[in-house]
Each structure stands twice: as structure tokens, then as C-alpha cells.
CSV table of C-alpha atoms and ligand atoms in Angstrom, one decimal:
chain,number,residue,atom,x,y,z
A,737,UNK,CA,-15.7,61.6,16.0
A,738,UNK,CA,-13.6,63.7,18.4
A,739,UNK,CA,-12.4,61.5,20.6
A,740,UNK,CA,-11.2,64.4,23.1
A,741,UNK,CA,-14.4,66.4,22.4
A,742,UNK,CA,-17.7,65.6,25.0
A,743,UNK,CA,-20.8,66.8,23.2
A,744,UNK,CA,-24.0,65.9,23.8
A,745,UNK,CA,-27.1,66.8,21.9
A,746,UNK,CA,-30.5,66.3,23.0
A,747,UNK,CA,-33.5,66.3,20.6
A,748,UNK,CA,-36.5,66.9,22.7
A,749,UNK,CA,-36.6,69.3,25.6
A,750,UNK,CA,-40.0,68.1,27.8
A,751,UNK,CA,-39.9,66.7,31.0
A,752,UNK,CA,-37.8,63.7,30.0
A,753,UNK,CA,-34.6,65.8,27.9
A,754,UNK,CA,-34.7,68.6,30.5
A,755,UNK,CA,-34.2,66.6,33.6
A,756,UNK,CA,-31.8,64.5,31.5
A,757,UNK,CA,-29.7,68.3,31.3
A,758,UNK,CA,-30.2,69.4,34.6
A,759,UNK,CA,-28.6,66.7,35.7
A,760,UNK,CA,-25.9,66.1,33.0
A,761,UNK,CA,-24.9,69.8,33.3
A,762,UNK,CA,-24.2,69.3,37.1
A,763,UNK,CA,-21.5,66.4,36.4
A,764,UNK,CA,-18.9,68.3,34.6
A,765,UNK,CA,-19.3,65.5,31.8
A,766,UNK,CA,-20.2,66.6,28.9
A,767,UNK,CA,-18.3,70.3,27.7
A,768,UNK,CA,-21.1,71.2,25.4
A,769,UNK,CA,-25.3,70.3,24.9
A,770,UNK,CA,-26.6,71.4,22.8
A,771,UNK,CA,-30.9,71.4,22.7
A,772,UNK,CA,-33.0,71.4,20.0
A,773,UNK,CA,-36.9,70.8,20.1
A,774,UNK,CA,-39.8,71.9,17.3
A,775,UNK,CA,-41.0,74.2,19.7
A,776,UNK,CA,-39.0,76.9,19.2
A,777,UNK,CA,-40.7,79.4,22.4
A,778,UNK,CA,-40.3,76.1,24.8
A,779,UNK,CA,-36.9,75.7,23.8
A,780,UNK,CA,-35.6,79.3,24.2
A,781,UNK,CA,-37.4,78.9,27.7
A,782,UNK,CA,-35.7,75.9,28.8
A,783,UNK,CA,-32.1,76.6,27.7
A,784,UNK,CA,-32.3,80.0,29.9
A,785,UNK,CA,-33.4,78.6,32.3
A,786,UNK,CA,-30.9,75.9,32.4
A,787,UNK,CA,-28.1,78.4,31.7
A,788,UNK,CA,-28.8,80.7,34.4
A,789,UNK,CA,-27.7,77.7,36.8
A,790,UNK,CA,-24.1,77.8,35.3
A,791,UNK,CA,-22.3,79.5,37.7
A,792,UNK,CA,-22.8,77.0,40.0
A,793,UNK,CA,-21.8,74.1,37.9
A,794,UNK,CA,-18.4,72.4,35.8
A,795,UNK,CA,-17.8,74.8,33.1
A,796,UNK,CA,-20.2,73.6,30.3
A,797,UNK,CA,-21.7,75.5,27.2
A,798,UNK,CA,-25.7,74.8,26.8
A,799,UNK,CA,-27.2,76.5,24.0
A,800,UNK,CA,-29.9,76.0,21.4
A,801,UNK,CA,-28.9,74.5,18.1
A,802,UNK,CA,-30.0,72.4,15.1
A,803,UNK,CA,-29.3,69.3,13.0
A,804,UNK,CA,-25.7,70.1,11.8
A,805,UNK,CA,-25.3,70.6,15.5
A,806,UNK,CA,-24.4,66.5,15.6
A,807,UNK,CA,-21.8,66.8,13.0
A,808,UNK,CA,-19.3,66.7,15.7
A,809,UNK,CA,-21.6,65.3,18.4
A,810,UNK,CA,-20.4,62.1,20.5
A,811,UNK,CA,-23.9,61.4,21.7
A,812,UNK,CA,-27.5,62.4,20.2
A,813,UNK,CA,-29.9,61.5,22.7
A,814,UNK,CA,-33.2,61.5,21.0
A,815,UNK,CA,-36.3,62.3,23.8
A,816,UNK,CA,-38.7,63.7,21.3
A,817,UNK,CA,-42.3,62.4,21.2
A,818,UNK,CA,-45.4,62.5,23.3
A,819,UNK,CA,-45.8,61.1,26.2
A,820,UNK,CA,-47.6,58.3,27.9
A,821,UNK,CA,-51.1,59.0,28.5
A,822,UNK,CA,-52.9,58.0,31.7
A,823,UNK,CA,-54.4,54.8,31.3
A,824,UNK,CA,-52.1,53.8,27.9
A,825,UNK,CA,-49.5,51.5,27.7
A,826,UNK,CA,-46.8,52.3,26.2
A,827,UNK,CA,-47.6,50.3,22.7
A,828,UNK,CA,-50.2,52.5,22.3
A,829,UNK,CA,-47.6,55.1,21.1
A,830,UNK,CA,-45.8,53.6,18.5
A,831,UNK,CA,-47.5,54.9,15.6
A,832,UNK,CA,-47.2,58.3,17.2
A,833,UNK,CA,-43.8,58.5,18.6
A,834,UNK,CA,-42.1,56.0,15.3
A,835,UNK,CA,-43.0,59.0,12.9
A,836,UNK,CA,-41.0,61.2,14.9
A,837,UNK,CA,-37.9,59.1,15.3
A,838,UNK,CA,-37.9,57.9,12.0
A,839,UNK,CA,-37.6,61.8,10.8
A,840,UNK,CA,-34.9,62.9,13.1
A,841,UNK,CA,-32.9,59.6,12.6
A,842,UNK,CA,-33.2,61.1,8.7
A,843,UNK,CA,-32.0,64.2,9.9
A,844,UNK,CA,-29.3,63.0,11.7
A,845,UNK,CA,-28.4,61.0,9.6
A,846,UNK,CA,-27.8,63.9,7.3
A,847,UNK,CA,-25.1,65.1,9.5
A,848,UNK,CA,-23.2,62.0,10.2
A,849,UNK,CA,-22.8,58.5,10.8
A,850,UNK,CA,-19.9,58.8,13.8
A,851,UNK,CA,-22.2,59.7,16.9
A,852,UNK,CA,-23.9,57.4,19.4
A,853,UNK,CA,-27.6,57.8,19.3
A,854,UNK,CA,-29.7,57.1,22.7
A,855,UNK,CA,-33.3,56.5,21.8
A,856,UNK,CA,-35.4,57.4,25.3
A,857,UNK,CA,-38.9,58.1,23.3
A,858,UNK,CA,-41.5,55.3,24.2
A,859,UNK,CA,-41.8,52.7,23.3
A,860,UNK,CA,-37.9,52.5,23.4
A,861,UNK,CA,-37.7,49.0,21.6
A,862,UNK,CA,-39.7,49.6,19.1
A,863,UNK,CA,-38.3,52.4,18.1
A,864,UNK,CA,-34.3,51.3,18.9
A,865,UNK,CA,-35.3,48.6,16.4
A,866,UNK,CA,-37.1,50.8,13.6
A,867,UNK,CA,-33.9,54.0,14.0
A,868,UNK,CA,-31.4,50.8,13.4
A,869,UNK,CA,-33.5,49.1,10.2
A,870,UNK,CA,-33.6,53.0,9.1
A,871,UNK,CA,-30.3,54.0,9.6
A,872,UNK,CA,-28.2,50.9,9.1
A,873,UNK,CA,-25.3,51.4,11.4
A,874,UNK,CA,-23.6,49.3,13.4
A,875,UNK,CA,-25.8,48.1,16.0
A,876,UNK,CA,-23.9,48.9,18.7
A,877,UNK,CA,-24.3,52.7,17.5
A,878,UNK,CA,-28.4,53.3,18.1
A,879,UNK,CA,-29.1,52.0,21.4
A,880,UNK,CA,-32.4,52.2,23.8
A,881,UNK,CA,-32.3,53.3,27.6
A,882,UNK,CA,-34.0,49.8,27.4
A,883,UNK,CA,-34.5,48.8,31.2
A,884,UNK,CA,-31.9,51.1,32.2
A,885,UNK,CA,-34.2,52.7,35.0
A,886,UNK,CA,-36.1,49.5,35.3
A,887,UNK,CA,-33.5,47.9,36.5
A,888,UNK,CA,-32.6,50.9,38.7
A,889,UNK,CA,-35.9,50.5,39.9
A,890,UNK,CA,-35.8,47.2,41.3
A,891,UNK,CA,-32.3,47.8,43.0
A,892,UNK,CA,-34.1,50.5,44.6
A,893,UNK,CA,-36.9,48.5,45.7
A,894,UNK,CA,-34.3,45.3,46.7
A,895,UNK,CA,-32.4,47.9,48.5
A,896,UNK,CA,-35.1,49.5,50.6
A,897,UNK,CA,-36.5,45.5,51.3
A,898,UNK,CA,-33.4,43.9,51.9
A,899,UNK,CA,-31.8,47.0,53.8
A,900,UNK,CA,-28.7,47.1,51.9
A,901,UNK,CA,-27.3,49.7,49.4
A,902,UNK,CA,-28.4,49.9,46.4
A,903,UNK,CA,-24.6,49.8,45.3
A,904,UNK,CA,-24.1,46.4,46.8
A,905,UNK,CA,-27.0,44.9,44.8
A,906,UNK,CA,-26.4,43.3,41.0
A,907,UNK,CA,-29.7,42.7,39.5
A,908,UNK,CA,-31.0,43.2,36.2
A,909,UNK,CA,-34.5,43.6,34.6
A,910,UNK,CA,-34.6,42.5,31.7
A,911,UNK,CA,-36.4,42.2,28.0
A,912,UNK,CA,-39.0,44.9,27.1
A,913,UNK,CA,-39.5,48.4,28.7
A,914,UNK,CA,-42.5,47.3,29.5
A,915,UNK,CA,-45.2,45.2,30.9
A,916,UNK,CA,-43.8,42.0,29.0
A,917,UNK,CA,-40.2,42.7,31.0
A,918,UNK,CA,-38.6,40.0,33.1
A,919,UNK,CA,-36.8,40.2,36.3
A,920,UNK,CA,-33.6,38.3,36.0
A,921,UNK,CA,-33.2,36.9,39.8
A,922,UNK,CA,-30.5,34.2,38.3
A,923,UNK,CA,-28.4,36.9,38.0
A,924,UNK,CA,-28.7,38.9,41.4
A,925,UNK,CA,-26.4,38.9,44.1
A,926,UNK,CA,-26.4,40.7,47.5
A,927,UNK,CA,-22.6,41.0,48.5
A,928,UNK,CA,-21.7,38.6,46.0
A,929,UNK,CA,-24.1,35.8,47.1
A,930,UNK,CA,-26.9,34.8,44.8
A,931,UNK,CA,-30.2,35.9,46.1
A,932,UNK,CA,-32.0,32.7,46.1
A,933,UNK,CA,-28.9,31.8,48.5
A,934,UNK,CA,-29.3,35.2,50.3
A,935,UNK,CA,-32.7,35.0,51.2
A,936,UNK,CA,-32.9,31.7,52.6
A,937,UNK,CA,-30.2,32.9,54.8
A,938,UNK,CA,-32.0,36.3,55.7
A,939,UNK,CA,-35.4,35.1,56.9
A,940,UNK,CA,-36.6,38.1,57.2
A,941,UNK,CA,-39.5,37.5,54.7
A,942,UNK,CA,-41.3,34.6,52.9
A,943,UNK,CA,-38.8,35.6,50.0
A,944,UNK,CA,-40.9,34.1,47.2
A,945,UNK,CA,-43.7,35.7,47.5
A,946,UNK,CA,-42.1,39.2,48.2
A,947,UNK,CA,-39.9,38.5,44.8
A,948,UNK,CA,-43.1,38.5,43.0
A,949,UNK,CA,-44.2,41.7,44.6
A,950,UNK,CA,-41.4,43.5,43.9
A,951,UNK,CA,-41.4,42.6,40.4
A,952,UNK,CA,-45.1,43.4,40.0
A,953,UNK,CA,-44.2,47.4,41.6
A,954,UNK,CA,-41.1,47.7,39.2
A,955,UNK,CA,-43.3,47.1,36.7
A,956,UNK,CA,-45.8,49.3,37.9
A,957,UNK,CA,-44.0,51.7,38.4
A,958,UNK,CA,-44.5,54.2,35.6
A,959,UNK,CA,-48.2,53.3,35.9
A,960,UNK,CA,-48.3,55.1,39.4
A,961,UNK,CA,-46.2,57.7,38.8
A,962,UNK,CA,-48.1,59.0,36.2
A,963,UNK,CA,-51.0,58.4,37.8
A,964,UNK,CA,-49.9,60.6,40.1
A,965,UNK,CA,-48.2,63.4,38.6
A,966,UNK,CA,-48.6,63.1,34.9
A,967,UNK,CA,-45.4,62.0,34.1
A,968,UNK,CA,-42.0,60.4,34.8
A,969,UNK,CA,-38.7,62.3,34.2
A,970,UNK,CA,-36.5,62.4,37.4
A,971,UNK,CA,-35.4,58.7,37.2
A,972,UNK,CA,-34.8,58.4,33.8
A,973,UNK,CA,-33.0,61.8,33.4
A,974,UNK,CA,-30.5,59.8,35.7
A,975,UNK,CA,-30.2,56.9,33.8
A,976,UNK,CA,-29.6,58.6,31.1
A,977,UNK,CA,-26.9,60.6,32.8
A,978,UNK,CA,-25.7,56.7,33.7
A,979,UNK,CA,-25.4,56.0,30.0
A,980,UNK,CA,-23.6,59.0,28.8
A,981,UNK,CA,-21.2,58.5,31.9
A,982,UNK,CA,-20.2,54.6,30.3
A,983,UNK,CA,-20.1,56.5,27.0
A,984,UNK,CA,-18.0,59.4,27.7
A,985,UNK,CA,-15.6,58.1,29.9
A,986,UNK,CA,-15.5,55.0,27.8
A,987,UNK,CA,-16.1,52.8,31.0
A,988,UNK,CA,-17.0,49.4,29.7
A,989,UNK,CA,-20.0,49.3,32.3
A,990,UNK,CA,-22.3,46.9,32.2
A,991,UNK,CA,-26.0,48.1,31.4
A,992,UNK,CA,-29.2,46.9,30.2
A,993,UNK,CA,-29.4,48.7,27.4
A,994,UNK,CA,-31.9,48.2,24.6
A,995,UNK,CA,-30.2,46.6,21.7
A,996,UNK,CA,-30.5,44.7,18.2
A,997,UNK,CA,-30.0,41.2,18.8
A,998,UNK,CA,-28.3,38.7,16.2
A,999,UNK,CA,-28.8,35.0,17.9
A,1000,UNK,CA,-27.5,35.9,21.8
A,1001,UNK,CA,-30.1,34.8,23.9
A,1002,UNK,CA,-31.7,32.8,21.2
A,1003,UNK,CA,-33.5,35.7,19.5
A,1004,UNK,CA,-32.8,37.3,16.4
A,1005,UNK,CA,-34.0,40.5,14.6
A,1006,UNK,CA,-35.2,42.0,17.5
A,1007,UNK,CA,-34.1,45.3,20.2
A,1008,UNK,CA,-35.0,44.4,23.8
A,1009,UNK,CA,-32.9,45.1,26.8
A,1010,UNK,CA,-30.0,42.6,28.0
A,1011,UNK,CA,-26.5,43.6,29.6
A,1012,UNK,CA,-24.3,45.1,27.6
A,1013,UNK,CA,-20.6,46.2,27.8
A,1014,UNK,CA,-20.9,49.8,26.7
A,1015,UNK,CA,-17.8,52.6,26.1
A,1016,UNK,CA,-17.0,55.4,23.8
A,1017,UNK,CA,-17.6,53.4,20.5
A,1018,UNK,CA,-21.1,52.3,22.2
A,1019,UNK,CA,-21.9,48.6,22.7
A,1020,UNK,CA,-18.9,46.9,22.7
A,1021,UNK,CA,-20.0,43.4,23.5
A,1022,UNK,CA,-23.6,41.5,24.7
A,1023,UNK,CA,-22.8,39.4,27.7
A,1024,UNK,CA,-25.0,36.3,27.3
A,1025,UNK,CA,-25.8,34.5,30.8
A,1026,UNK,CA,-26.9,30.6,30.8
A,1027,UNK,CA,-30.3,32.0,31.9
A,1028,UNK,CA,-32.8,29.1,33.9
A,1029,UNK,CA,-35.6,27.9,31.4
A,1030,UNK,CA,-38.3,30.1,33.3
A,1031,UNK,CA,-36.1,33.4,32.5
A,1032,UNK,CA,-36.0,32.1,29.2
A,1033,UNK,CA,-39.5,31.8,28.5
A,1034,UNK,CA,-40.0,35.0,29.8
A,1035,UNK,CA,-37.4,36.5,27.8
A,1036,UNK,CA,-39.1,34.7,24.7
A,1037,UNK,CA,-42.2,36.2,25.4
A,1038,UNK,CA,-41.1,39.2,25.6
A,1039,UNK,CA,-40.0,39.4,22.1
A,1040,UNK,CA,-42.7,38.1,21.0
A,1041,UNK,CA,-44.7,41.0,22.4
A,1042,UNK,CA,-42.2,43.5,20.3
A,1043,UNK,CA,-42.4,41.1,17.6
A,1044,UNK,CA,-46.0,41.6,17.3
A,1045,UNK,CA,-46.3,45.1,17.8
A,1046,UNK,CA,-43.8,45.3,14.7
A,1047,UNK,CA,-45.7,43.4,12.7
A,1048,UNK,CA,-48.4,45.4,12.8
A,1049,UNK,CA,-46.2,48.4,12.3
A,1050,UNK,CA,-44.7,47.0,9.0
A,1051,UNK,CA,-48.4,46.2,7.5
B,1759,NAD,P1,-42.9,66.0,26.7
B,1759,NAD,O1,-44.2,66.1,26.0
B,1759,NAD,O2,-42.7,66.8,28.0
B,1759,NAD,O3,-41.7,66.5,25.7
B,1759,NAD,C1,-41.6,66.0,24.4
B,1759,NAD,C2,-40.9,67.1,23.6
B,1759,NAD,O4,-40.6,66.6,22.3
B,1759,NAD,C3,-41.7,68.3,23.4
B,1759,NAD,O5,-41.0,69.5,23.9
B,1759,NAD,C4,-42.0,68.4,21.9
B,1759,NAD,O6,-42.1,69.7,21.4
B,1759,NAD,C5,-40.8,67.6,21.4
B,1759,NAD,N1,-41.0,67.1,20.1
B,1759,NAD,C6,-42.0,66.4,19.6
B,1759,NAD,N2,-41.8,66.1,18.3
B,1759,NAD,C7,-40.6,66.6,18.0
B,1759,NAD,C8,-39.8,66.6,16.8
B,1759,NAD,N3,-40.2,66.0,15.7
B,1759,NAD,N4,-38.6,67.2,16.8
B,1759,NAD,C9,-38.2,67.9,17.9
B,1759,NAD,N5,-38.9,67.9,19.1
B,1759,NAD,C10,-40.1,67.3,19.1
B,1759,NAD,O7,-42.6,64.4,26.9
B,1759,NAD,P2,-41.6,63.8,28.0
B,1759,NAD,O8,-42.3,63.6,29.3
B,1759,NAD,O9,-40.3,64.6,28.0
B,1759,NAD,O10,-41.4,62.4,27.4
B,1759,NAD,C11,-40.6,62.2,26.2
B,1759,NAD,C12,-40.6,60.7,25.7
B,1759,NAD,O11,-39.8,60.0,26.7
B,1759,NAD,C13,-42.0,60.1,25.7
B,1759,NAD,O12,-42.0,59.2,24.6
B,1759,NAD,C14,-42.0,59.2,27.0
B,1759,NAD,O13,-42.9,58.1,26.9
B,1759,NAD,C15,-40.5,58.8,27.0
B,1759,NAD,N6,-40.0,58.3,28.3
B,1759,NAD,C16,-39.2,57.2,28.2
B,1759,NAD,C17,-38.7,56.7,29.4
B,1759,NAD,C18,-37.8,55.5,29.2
B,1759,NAD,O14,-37.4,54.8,30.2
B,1759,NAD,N7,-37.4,55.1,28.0
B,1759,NAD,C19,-39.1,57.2,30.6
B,1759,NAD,C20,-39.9,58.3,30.7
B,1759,NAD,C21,-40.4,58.8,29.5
């Protein structure tokens, strides 16, 4: 891979790959994306539209392509798939979406083994876990957005609550994208303090039961939104713009990414999201708190939700 190059390819140009773009192009990132979807008309549509907005942004080529497009790509992000029905969870799609993924991780494959690829298509575990099995590369290489936007949700909502910037809050969700996720209060801090120090300091609420609130909206988040208007795009087009960002500019950031885990946290075999150091070559490293038993469980469970859903995948 080029290491000076900044190419981005995105497979899938919906709601999700397009607001991905419109926001990437509008950072001065990436110097080339390149879109590809099986709808040839939507596609066509999308990158003019997109490209009439370059005179106001970093230079940046945009442009339709195809498969031998990632040849020289740093990053294929992979947004392809249907979307989440109203009323379904996201399990529901797997049989759906993992045909999909399975055939453009072949096709990428094709083309080379040097990129990172971002899976986004739900549901993101299950998927990250069936594109590494498939492709076999290191795992650091095939990563989920995982609880990317999760977690950027419940900063959000621990922001607005706590009336302090977002920025100043560490806090992680972690485990599935999905209902089965966790939220990881050992590991938040306000300003450096730990937040079941911070709140009994604050007063300003009966802290326990507003944790459990919060958690409970985070995780209904998507629910509403697409109850709503259909579907979500907005929040994770900037997460995704989070990842390339640690990718690009080989940051070392810590994210929770969805990843294949080999023993950290006690669970093997499996992708769920925890926080990983993540630069130009990927994940670099898995950081692996002491998490309380409680956080443990949950995290168990979690996997044991994917696990399942795998299972019955594999039969
Ligand atoms: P969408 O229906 O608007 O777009 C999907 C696009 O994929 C369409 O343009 C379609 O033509 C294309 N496509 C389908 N199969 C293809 C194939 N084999 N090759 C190339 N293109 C193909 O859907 P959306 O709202 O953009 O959502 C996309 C995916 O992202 C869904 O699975 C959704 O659940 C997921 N999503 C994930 C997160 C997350 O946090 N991981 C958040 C929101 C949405």
C-alpha cells in the first residue's frame, strides 16, 4: 500500500456511504473516493451530485469506479446491504446483508490483500466476523464501525445531561452493535474523574437511575430514528469519517471498533466492539481494561448473542 497515497473506496452508495462522502470530501482527507454500488443509475446520480460541491471543498477526486479500483486503495469501506426495517432488529438481516459482504470481500479480495476494509453493513459483527473467516487476513485488517457511533451516542447524551462537552467525556459502549451492547461506566471519566466519583459529587440527579436511562436511549436510539425517518445515516457517516481520520493520519486513536478477538477479554473466536488502538496498518493493539464482574457478564452475554446468531448462520 501507498503509504503517501489517501484513497478511499466506498462500496455502497445509500444513505449510509453517501453521507459517509459528504462528509469525508469536506475534510481534505482522503485525495481520491472512489464509489461503486450495483445500481449503476443511483450511482451516476450520487457521484454528480457529490462532485458539483467540489469547488467548495479540499481538492479531492470523486468518481465512479469498480473492483480493481482497490488495488491501490488504503481503505474499502463496505456500506452495501439493505437496511434496517421498521420494527426489525438488526439480526434479522444477517442472512440478507452476509451474502452481500461475503461477495464483495471475494471481490476485493481479487484485487488485493494491502487495504483496510471497514465493514458498516448491519449487523456489523456478524459480518466483521464472517469477511475475516472469508478472507483470512490479519485481523487487524477487516474491522467493524462496531460501537463507534454508539459510543458517540452516549457522550452525546452524558454531555447534554451532565452539561459538559462532549470532548471532555471518556466513555465507551461496548460489545455488540446492538441491543445485547454494554455501557462501560468503569471506564468513564468527566475531566479525568471517574463518573461514579463525578456524580456523587454533582448531585444534580439520582445518578443511578439516570445511568440506566441513558443507556436504555443509546440503545434505542436507532429504533427511534428510524421510526421516525426511515433511516440513520448522519451519525454514522461521521463515525466513519472518525475512523478513516485514525487510519489516514495513522493517529493511534483509541476507538471501539468491532474486532476479532483471540482471548482479551476472555472471549475468543468472536468480533464485538472493544477499544482499540487504530493507525495506518489498522488495529494496532486491543487495550484490555480489568473490567468489574457486572461489565463482564454483560460483555459475556453479549457474545453469546453473536455467538448464537453464528451458529445458526453456519448450519
Ligand atoms: P441503502 O439501502 O440506502 O443503501 C444500500 C446500497 O447498497 C444501495 O445503494 C444498494 O444498491 C447497494 N448494494 C446492495 N447490494 C450491493 C452489492 N452487492 N454491491 C454493491 N452495492 C450494493 O442503505 P443504507 O441506509 O445506506 O444502509 C446501508 C447499511 O448500513 C445497512 O446494512 C444498515 O443497516 C447499515 N448501517 C450501519 C450502521 C452502523 O453503525 N454500523 C448505522 C446505520 C446503518
Amino acid at each position: 500500500m501507498d503509504t503517501q497515497s489517501r484513497k478511499v473506496v466506498v462500496i455502497g452508495t445509500g444513505s449510509v456511504g453517501c453521507s459517509y462522502v459528504y462528509a469525508l470530501m469536506q475534510t481534505g482527507l482522503a485525495n481520491e473516493i472512489i464509489l461503486l454500488d450495483r445500481d449503476e443509475e443511483r450511482l451516476e446520480g450520487e457521484v454528480m451530485d457529490l462532485s458539483h460541491g467540489l469547488p467548495f471543498t479540499p481538492p479531492v477526486q470523486i468518481r465512479a469506479g469498480c473492483y480493481t479500483d482497490c488495488r491501490d486503495a488504503n481503505l474499502v469501506v463496505i456500506t452495501a446491504g439493505t437496511g434496517q426495517k421498521n420494527g426489525e432488529s438488526r439480526l434479522d438481516l444477517v442472512q440478507r446483508n452476509a451474502a452481500i459482504v461475503r461477495s464483495i470481500c471475494d471481490q476485493v479480495g481479487d484485487q488485493t490483500t494491502e487495504c483496510i476494509i471497514v465493514i458498516v453493513t448491519n449487523p456489523v459483527d456478524i459480518l466483521t466476523y464472517l469477511a475475516n473467516r472469508h478472507l483470512q487476513w490479519p485481523r487487524g485488517r477487516i474491522i467493524g464501525s462496531g460501537t463507534v457511533l454508539d459510543t458517540a451516542r452516549f457522550r452525546t447524551m452524558l454531555s447534554r445531561h451532565c452539561q459538559v462537552d462532549a470532548r471532555n467525556i471518556h466513555a465507551y459502549i461496548l460489545g455488540e452493535h446492538g441491543d445485547s451492547e454494554i455501557a462501560a461506566w468503569s471506564m468513564a471519566h468527566i475531566a479525568g474523574m471517574n463518573i461514579n466519583k463525578y456524580c456523587p459529587k454533582c448531585r444534580k440527579c439520582d445518578y443511578e437511575k439516570t445511568h440506566n436511562q441513558l443507556v436504555e436511549d443509546v440503545r434505542d436510539s436507532a429504533y427511534h430514528i428510524i421510526d421516525y425517518k426511515g433511516a440513520t445515516y448522519y451519525g454514522i457517516g461521521l463515525s466513519l469519517v472518525r475512523i478513516t481520520e485514525a487510519i489516514l493520519r495513522n493517529e493511534n486513536s483509541v476507538l471501539t471498533v468491532s474486532t476479532m478477538l483471540e482471548g482479551e477479554y476472555g472471549l475468543d473466536d468472536i468480533c464485538l466492539s472493544v477499544p482499540c488502538v487504530i493507525g495506518r496498518n489498522g488495529i494496532t493493539s486491543i487495550i484490555e481494561s480489568n473490567l468489574p464482574q457486572k461489565e463482564k457478564n454483560g460483555l459475556q452475554a453479549s457474545a453469546d448473542v453473536l455467538r448464537k446468531i453464528l451458529d445458526q448462520i453456519k448450519t
